[in-house]
Tab-separated table of C-alpha atoms in Angstrom:
chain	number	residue	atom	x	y	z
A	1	UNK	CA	0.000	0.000	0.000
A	2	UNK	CA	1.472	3.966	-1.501
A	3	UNK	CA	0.937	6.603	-1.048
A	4	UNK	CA	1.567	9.514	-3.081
A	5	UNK	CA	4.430	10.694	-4.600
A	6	UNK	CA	3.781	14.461	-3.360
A	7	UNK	CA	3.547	13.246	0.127
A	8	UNK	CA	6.586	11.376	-0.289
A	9	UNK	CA	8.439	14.567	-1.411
A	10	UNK	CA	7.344	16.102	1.936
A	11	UNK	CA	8.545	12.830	4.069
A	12	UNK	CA	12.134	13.430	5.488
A	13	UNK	CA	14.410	10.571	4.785
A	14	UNK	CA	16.246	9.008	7.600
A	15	UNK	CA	19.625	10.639	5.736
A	16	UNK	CA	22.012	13.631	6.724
A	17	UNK	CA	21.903	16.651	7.577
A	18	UNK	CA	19.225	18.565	5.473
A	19	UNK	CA	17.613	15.506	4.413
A	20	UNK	CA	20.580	14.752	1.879
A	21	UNK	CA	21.592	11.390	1.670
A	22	UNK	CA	25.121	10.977	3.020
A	23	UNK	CA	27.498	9.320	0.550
A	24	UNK	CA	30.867	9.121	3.041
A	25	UNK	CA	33.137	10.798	5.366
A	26	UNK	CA	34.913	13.935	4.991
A	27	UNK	CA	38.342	12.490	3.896
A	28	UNK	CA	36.960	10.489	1.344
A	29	UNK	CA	38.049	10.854	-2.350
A	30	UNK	CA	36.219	12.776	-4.713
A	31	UNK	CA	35.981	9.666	-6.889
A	32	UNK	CA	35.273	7.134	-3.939
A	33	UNK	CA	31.933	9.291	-3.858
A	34	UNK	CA	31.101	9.582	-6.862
A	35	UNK	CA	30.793	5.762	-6.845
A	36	UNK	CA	29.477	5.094	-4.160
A	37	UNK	CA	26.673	7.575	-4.015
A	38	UNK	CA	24.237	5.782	-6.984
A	39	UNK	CA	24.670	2.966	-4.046
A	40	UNK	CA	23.811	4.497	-1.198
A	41	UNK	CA	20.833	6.249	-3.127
A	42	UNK	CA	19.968	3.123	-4.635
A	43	UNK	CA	19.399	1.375	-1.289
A	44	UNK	CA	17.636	4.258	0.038
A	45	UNK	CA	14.865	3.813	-3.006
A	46	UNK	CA	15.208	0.122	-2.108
A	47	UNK	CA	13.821	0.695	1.463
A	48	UNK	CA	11.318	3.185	0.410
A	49	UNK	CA	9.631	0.145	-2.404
A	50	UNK	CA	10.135	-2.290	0.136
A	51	UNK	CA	8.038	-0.686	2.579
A	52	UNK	CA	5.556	0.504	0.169
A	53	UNK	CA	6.143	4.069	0.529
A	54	UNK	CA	6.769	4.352	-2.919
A	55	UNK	CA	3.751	2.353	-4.625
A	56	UNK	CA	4.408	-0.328	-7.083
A	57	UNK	CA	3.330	1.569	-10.653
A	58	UNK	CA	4.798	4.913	-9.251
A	59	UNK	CA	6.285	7.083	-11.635
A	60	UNK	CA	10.108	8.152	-9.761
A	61	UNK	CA	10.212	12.265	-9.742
A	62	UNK	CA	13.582	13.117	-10.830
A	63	UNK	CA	13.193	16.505	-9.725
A	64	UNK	CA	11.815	16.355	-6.054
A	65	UNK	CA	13.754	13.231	-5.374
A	66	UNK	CA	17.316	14.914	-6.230
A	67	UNK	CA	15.928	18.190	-3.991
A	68	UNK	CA	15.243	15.800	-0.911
A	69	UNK	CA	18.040	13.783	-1.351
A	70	UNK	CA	20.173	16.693	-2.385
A	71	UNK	CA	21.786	15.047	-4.992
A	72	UNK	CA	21.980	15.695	-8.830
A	73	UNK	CA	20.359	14.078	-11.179
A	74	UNK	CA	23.169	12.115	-12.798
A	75	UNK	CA	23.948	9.723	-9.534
A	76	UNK	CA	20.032	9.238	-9.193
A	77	UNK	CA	19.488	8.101	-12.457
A	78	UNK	CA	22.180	5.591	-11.969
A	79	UNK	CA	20.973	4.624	-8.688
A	80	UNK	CA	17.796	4.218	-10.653
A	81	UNK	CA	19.737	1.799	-13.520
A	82	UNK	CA	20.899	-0.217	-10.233
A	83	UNK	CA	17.396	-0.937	-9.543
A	84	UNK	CA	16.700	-1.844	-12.775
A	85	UNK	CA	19.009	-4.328	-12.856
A	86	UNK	CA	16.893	-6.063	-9.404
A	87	UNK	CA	14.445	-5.860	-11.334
A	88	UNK	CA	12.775	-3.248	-8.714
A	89	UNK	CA	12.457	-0.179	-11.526
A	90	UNK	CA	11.406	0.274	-15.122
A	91	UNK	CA	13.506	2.667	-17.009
A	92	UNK	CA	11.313	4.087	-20.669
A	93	UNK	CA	12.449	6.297	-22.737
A	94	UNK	CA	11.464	9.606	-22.931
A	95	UNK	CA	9.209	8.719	-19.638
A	96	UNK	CA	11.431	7.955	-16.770
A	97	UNK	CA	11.572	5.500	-14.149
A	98	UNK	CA	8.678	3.573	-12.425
A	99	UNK	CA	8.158	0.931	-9.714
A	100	UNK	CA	7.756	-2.409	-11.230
A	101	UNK	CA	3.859	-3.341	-10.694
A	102	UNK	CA	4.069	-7.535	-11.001
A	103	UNK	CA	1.044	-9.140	-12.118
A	104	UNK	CA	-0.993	-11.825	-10.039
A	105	UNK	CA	0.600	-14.794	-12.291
A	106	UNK	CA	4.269	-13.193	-11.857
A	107	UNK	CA	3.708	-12.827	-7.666
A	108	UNK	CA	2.811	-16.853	-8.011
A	109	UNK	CA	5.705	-17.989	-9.969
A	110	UNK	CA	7.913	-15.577	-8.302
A	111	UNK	CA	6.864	-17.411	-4.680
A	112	UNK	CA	6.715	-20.611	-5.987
A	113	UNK	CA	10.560	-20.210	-7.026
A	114	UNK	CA	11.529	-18.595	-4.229
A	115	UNK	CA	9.653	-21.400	-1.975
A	116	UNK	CA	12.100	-23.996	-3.610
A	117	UNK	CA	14.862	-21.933	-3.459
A	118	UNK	CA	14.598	-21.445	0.485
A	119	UNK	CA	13.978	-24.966	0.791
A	120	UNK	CA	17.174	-26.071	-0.751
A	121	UNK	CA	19.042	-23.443	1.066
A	122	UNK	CA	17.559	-24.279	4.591
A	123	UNK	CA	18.586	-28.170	3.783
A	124	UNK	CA	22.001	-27.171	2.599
A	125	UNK	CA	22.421	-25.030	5.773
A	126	UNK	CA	21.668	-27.986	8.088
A	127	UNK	CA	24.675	-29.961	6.761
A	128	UNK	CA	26.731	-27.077	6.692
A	129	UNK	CA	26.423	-24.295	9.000
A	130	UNK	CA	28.363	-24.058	12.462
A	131	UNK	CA	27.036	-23.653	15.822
A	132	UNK	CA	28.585	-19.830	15.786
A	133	UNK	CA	26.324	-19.342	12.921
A	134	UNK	CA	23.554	-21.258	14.310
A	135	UNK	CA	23.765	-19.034	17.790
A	136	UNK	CA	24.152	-15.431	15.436
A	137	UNK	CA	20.396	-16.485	13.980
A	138	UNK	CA	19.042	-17.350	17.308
A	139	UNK	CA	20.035	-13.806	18.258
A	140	UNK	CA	18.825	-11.955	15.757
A	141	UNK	CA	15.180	-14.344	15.709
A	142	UNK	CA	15.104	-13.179	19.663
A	143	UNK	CA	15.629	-9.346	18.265
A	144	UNK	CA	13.173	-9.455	15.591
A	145	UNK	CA	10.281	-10.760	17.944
A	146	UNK	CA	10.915	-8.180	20.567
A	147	UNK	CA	9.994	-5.675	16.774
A	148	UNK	CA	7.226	-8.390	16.863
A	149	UNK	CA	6.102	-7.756	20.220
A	150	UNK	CA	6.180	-3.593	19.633
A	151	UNK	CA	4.495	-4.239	16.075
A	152	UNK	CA	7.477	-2.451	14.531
A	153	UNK	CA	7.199	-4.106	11.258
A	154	UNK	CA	9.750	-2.274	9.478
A	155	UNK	CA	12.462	-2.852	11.954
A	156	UNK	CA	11.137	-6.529	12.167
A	157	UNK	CA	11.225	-6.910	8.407
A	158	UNK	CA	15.226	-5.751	8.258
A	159	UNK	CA	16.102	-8.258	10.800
A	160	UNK	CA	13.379	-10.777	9.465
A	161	UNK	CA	15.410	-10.407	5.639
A	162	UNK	CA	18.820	-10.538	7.304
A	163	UNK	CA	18.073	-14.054	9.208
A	164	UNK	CA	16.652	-15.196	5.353
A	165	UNK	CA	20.225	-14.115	3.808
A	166	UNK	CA	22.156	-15.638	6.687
A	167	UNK	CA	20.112	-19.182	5.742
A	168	UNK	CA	21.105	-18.592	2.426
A	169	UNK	CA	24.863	-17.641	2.886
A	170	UNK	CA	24.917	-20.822	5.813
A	171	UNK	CA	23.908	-23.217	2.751
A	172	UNK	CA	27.388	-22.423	1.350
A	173	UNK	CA	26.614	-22.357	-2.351
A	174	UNK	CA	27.496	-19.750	-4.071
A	175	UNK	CA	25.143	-20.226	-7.593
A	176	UNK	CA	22.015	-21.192	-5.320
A	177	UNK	CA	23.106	-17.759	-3.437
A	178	UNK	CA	23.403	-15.308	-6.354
A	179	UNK	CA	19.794	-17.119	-7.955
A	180	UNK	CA	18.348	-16.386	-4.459
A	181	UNK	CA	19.257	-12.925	-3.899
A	182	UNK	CA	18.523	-12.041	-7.542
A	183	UNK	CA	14.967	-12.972	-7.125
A	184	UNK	CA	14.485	-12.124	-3.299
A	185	UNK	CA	14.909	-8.442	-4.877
A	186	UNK	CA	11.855	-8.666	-6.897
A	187	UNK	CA	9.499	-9.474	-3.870
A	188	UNK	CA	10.982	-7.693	-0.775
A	189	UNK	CA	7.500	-5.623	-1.174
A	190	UNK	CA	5.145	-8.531	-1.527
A	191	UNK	CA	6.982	-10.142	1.552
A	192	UNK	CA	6.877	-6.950	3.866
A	193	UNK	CA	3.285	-6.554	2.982
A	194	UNK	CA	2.359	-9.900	3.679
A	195	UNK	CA	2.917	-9.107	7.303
A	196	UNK	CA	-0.133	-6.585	7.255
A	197	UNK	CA	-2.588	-9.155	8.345
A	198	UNK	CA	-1.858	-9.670	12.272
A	199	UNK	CA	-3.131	-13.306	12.386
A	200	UNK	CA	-0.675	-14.108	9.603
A	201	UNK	CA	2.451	-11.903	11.031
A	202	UNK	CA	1.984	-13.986	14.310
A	203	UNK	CA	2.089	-17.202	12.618
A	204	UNK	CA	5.145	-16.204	10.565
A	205	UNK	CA	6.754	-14.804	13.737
A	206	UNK	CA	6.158	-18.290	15.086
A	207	UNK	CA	7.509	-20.224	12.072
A	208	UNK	CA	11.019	-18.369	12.328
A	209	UNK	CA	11.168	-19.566	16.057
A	210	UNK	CA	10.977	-23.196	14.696
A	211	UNK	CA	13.269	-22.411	12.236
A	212	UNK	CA	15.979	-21.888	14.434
A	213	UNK	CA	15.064	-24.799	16.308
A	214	UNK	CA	15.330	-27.032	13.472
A	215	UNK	CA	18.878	-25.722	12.667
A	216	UNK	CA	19.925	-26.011	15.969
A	217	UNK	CA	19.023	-30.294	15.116
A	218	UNK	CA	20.361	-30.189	11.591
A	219	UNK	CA	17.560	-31.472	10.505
A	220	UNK	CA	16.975	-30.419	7.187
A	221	UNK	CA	14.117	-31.919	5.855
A	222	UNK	CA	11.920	-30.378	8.204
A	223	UNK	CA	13.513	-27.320	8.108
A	224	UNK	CA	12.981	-27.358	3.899
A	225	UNK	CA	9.465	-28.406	4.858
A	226	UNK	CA	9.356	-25.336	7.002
A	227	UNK	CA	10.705	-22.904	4.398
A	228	UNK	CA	8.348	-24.238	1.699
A	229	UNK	CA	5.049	-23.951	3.221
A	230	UNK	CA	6.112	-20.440	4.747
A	231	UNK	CA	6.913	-19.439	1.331
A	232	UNK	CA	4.110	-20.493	0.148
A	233	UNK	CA	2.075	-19.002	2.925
A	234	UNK	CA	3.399	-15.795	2.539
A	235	UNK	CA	2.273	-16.140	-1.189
A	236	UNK	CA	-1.643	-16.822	-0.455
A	237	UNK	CA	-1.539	-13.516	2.003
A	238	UNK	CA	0.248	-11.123	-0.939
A	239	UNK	CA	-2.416	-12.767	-3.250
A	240	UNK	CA	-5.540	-12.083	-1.330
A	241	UNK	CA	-4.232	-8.771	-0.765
A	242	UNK	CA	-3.059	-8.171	-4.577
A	243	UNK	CA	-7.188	-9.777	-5.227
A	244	UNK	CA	-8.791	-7.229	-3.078
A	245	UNK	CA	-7.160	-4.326	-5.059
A	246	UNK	CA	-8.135	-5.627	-8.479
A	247	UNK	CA	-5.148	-6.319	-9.653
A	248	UNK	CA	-4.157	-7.645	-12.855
A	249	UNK	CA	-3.461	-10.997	-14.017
């Protein structure tokens, strides 16, 4: 769920001071900068679609985007080819940027991808990760329900997307790990917003506690069980959502 692009102009980002975006200390090179700035814009615009501020569909304004981020217009347009490249933006000539808007049938095959993907990764992890590892995700699970507990879903959706990455990275292969992340990109909205309905934010909350318990047993199969039928979960809630709006197929 957007809202509109003028009310986004007027929305200070959580950036330096003056609401620019900060792009690196003061003994920095000029060139160190100038490439990393299309970066650190791009992942601001990342956060923004992921949380819905900016609405899937949304045209991107050039103009009042480089006056809040005080940047120019040749590092935001980059930053905008970045997201391109996840997918995240569509770039037309003559027109701009936009938000991708994915149709019903693209949300499915997108989740039902994903859902295999996370199940390989979770069994992977089980033979693989160590019990460092293993004790890093129980920490973080423990910090994302206390975000639970205070319904701070954005908070609770960072650490809830950095505890998916750290299954990922445990399974220790690096093709399933590039396929993953590649895709993960094109849904981050459609899995934040699947947390809307309480009922189903509780029972995901849940499923992550069992997820740690299964890796603490190595056992894999129910863990890739697990991951599956969250995936897929996570799926029906974006699509009754996505049905309620009228969206396309």
């Amino acid at each position: 769920i957007g809202i509109p692009m003028n009310d986004f102009d007027d929305r200070p980002p959580d950036a330096g001071p003056g609401g620019q975006v900060a792009a690196g200390s003061g003994d920095d090179s000029s060139a160190r900068r100038s490439a990393t700035l299309p970066q650190t814009i791009a992942v601001r615009l990342r956060e923004l679609i992921t949380e819905g501020v900016v609405a899937p569909g949304a045209r991107l304004n050039e103009r009042a985007l480089c006056d809040r981020l005080g940047v120019s217009r040749t590092p935001l347009r980059e930053a905008f080819r970045l997201l391109a490249a996840d997918g995240l933006v569509e770039l037309e000539p003559n027109r701009g940027a936009s938000v991708v808007a994915l149709s019903v049938r693209d949300v499915r095959e997108l989740f039902e991808v994903m859902g295999t993907l996370e199940a390989l990764a979770g069994e992977l992890a089980c033979r693989r990760i160590d019990d460092g590892e293993v004790a890093e995700l129980k920490a973080l699970t423990f910090e994302m329900l206390a975000c639970h507990a205070r319904s701070d879903l954005p908070a609770y959706y960072r650490i809830n997307h950095a505890i998916h990455d750290r299954i990922a990275i445990a399974a220790a292969n690096e093709m399933l790990r590039r396929t993953y992340e590649s895709l993960n990109a094109r849904i981050q909205n459609l899995r934040f917003r699947s947390n809307f309905d309480r009922a189903k934010w509780d029972l995901a909350a849940r499923e992550h506690v069992q997820m740690v318990e299964l890796l603490e047993r190595r056992d894999g199969a129910g863990l890739a069980a697990l991951l599956r039928g969250h995936l897929a979960r996570k799926c029906d809630a974006v699509l009754e959502g996505l049905d309620g709006e009228g969206a396309r197929a």
